[in-house]
PDB file of C-alpha atoms in Angstrom:
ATOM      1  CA  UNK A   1     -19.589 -30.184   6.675  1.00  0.00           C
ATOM      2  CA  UNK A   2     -19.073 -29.148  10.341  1.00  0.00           C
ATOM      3  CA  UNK A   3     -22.550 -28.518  11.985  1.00  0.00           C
ATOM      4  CA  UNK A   4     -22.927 -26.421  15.685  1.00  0.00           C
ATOM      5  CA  UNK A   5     -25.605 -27.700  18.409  1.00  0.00           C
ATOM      6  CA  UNK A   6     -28.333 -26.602  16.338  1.00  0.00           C
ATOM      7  CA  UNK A   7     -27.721 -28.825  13.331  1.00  0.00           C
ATOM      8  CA  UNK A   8     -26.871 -25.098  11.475  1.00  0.00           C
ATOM      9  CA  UNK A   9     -24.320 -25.651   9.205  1.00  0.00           C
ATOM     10  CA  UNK A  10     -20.922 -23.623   9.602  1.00  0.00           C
ATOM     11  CA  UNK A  11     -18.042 -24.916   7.420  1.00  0.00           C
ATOM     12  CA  UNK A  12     -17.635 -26.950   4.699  1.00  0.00           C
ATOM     13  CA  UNK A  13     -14.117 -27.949   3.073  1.00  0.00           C
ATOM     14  CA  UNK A  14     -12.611 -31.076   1.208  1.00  0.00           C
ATOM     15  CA  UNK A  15     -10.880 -33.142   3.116  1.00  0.00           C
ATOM     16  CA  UNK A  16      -8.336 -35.238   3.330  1.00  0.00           C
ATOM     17  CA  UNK A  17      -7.050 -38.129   5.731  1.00  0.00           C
ATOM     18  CA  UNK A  18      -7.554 -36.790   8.947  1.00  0.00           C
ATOM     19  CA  UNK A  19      -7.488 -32.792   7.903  1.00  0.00           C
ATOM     20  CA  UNK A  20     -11.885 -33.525   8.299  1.00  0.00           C
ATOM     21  CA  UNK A  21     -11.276 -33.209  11.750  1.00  0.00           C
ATOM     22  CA  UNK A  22     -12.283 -29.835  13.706  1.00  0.00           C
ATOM     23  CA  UNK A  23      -9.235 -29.658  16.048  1.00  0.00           C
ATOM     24  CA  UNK A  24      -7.359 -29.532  13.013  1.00  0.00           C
ATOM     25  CA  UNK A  25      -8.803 -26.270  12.270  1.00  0.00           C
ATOM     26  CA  UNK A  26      -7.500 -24.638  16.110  1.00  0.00           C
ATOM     27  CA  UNK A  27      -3.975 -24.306  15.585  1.00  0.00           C
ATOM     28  CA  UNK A  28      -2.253 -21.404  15.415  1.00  0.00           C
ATOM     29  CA  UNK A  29      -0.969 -21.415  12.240  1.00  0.00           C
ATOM     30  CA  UNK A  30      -4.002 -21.552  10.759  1.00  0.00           C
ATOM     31  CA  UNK A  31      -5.824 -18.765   9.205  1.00  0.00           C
ATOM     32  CA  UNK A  32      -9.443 -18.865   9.111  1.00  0.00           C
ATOM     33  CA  UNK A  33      -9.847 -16.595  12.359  1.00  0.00           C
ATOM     34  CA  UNK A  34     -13.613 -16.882  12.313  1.00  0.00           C
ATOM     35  CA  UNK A  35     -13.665 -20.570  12.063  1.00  0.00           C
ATOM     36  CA  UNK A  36     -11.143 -20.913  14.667  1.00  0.00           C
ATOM     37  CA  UNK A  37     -13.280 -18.783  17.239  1.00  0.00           C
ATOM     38  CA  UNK A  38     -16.653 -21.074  16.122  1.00  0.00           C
ATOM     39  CA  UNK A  39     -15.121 -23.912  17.109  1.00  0.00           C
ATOM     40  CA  UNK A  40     -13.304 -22.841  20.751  1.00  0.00           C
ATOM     41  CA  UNK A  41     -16.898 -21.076  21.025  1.00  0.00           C
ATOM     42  CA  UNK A  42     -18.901 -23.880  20.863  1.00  0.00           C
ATOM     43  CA  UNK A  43     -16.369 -26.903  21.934  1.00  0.00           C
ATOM     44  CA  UNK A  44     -14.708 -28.860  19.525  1.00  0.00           C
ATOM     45  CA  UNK A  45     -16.002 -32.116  21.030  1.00  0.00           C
ATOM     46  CA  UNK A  46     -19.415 -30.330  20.401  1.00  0.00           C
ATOM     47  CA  UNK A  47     -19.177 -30.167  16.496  1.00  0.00           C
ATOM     48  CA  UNK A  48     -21.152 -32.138  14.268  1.00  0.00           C
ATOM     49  CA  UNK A  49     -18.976 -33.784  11.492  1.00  0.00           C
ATOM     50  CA  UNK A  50     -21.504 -34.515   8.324  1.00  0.00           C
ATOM     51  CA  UNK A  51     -19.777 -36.552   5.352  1.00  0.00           C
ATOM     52  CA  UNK A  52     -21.842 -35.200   1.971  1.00  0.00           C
ATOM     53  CA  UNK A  53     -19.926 -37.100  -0.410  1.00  0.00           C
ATOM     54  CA  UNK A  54     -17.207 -40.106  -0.215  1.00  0.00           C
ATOM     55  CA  UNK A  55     -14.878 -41.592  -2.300  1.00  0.00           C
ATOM     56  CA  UNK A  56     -15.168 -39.075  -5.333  1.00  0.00           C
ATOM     57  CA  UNK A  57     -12.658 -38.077  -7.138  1.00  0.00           C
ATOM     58  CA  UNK A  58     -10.961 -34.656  -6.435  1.00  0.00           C
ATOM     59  CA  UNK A  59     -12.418 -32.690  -9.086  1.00  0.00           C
ATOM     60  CA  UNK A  60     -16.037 -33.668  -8.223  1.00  0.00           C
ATOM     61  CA  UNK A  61     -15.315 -32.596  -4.623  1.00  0.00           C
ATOM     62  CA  UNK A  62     -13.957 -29.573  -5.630  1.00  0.00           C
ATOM     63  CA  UNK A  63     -16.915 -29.067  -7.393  1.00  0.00           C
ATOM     64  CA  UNK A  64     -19.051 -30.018  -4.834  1.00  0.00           C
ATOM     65  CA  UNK A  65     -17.324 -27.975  -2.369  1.00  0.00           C
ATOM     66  CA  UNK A  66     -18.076 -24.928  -4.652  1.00  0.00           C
ATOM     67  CA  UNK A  67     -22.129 -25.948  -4.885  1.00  0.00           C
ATOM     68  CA  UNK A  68     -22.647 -26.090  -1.249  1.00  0.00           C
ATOM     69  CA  UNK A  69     -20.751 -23.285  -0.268  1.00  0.00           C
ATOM     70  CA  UNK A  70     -23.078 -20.988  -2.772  1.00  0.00           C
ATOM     71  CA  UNK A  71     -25.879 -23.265  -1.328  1.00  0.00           C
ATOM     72  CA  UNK A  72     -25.856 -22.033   2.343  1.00  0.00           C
ATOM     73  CA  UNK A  73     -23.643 -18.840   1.777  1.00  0.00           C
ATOM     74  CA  UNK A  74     -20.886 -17.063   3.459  1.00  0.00           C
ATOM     75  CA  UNK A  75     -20.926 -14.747   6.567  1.00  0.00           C
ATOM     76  CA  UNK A  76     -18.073 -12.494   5.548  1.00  0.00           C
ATOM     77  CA  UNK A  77     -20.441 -12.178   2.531  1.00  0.00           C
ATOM     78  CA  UNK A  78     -23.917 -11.601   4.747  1.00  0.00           C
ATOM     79  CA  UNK A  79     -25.383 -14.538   2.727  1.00  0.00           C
ATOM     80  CA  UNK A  80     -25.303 -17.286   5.107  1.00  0.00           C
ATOM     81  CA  UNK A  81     -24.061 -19.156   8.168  1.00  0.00           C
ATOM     82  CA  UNK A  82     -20.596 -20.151   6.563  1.00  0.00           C
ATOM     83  CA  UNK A  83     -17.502 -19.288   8.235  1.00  0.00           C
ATOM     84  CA  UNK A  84     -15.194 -20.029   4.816  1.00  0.00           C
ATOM     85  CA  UNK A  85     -13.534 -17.477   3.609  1.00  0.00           C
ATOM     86  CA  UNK A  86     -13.753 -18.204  -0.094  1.00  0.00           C
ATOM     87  CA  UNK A  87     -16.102 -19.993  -2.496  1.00  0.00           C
ATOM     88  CA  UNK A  88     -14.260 -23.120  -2.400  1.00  0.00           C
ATOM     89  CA  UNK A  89     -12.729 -25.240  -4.928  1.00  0.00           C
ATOM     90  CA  UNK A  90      -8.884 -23.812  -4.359  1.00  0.00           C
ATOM     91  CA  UNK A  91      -6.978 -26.881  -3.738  1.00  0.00           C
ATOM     92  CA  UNK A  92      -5.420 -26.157  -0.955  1.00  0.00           C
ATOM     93  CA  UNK A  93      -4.902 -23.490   2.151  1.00  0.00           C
ATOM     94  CA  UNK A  94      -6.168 -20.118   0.966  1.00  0.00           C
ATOM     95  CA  UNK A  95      -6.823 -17.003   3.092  1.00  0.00           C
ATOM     96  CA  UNK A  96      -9.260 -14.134   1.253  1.00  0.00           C
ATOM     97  CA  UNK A  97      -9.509 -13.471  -2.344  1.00  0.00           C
ATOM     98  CA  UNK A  98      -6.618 -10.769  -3.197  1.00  0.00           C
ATOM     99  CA  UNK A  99      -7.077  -8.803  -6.628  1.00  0.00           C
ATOM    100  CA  UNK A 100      -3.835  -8.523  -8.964  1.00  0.00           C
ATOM    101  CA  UNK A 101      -3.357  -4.818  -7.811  1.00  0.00           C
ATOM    102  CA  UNK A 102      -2.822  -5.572  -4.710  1.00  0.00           C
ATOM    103  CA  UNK A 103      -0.373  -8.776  -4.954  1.00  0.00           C
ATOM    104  CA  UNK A 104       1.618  -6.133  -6.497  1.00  0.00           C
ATOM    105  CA  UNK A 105       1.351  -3.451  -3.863  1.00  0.00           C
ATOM    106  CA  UNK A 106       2.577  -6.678  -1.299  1.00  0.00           C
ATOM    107  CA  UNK A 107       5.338  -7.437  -4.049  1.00  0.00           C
ATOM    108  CA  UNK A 108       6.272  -4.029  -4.135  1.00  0.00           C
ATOM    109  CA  UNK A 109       6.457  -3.476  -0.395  1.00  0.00           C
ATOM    110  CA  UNK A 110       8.261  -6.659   0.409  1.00  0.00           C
ATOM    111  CA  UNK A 111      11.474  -5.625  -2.356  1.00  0.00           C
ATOM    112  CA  UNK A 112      14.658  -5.228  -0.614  1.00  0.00           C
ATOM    113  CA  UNK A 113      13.529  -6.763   2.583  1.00  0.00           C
ATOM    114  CA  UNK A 114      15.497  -9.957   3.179  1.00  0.00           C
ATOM    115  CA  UNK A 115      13.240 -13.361   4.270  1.00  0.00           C
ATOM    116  CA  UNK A 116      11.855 -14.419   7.716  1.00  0.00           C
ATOM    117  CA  UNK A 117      14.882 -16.844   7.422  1.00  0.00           C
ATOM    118  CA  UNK A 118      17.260 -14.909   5.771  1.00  0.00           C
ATOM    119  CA  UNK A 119      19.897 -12.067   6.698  1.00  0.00           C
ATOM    120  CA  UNK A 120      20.746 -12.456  10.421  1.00  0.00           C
ATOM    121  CA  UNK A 121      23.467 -10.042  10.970  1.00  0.00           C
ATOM    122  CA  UNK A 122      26.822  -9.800  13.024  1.00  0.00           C
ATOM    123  CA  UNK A 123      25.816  -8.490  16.055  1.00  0.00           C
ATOM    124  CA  UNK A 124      22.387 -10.836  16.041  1.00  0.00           C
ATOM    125  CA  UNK A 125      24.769 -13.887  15.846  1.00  0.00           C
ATOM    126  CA  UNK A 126      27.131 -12.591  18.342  1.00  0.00           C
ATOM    127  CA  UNK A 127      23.769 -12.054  21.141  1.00  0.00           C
ATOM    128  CA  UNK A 128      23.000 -15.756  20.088  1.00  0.00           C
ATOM    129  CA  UNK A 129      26.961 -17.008  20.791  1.00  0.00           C
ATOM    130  CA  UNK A 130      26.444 -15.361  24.242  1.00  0.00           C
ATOM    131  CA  UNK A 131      22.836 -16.444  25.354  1.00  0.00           C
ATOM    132  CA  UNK A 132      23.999 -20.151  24.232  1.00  0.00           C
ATOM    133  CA  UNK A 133      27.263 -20.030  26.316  1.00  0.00           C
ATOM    134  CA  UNK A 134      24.752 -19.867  29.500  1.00  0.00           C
ATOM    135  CA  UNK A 135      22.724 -22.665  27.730  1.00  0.00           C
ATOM    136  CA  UNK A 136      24.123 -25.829  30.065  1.00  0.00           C
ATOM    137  CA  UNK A 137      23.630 -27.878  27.681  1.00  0.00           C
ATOM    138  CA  UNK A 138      25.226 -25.984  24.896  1.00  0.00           C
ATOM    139  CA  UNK A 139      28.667 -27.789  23.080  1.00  0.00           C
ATOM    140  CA  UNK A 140      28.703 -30.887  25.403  1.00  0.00           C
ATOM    141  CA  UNK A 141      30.935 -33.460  24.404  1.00  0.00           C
ATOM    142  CA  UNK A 142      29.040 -35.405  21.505  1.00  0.00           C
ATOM    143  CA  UNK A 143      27.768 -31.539  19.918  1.00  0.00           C
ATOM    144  CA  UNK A 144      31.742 -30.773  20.241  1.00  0.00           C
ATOM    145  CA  UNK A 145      32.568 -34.043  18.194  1.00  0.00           C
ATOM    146  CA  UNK A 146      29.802 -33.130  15.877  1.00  0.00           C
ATOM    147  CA  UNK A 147      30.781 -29.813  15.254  1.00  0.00           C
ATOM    148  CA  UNK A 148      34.365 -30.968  14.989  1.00  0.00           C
ATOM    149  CA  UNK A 149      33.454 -32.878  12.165  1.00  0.00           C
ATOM    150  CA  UNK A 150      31.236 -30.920   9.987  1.00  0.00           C
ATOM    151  CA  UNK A 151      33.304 -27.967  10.308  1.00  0.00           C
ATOM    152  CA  UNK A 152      36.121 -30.772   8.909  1.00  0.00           C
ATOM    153  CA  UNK A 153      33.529 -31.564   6.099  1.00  0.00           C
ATOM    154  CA  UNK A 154      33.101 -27.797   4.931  1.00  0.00           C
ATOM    155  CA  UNK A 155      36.829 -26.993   5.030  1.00  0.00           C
ATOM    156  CA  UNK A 156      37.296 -30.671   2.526  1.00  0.00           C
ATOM    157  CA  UNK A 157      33.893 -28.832   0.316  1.00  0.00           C
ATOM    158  CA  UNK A 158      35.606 -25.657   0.007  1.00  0.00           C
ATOM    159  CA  UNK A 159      39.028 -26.903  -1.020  1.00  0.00           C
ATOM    160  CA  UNK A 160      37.521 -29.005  -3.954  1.00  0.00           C
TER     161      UNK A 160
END
């Protein structure tokens, strides 16, 4: 349970190794935006770290994760001083609570749209052949010999 100045409570979540720790909770890739902004707003040298239960097994802390949460209540939900976003108990990195209907709308919308990762075209590779010719350090000797080889590798793969 992370606690503010006041001794008010604000979070609560099950942790694990060091994931207890409120810096943890400040990177950019994570997505609780309201207890990201609690903890730049009051310091996260300034939050109170309160262990309620150790060396339980996961269930029970899921459990117990779940019981406090109701306890004190959410603020998205105007029931208390919680910044989580859900009722607890997920197992794992969860943003809010989406209803079948609209997984499928987000399903729906996403069809025919090729991954973050996927599906860079011709002329997107050809811009990244030119920006990495002014790259000095681009195809130096050893990334020549390594590029030698695995292109050497690929051509043996392909003629299996």
């Amino acid at each position: 349970m992370y606690l503010d100045q006041d001794n008010v409570p604000f979070y609560i979540g099950k942790g694990k190794n060091d994931r207890w720790r409120p810096c943890n909770h400040c990177y950019s890739g994570y997505t609780n935006q309201l207890l990201k902004n609690k903890i730049k707003k009051i310091g996260a040298d300034n939050v109170k770290v309160h262990f309620l239960h150790k060396d339980i097994t996961d269930e029970d802390a899921c459990e117990w994760e779940k019981y406090w949460i109701k306890h004190y209540g959410r603020r998205i939900t105007h029931e208390g001083t919680l910044c989580n976003l859900s009722t607890g108990g997920e197992r794992g990195p969860v943003g809010c609570i989406r209803s079948t209907e609209t997984r499928l709308k987000i399903s729906r919308a996403k069809i025919g749209t090729p991954a973050w990762n996927k599906g860079t075209g011709k002329s997107q590779r050809q811009r990244n052949a030119e920006w990495n010719k002014k790259n000095p350090m681009y195809m130096k000797e050893y990334q020549k010999q390594w590029y030698l080889r695995k292109k050497a590798e690929r051509a043996a793969n392909a003629n299996r």
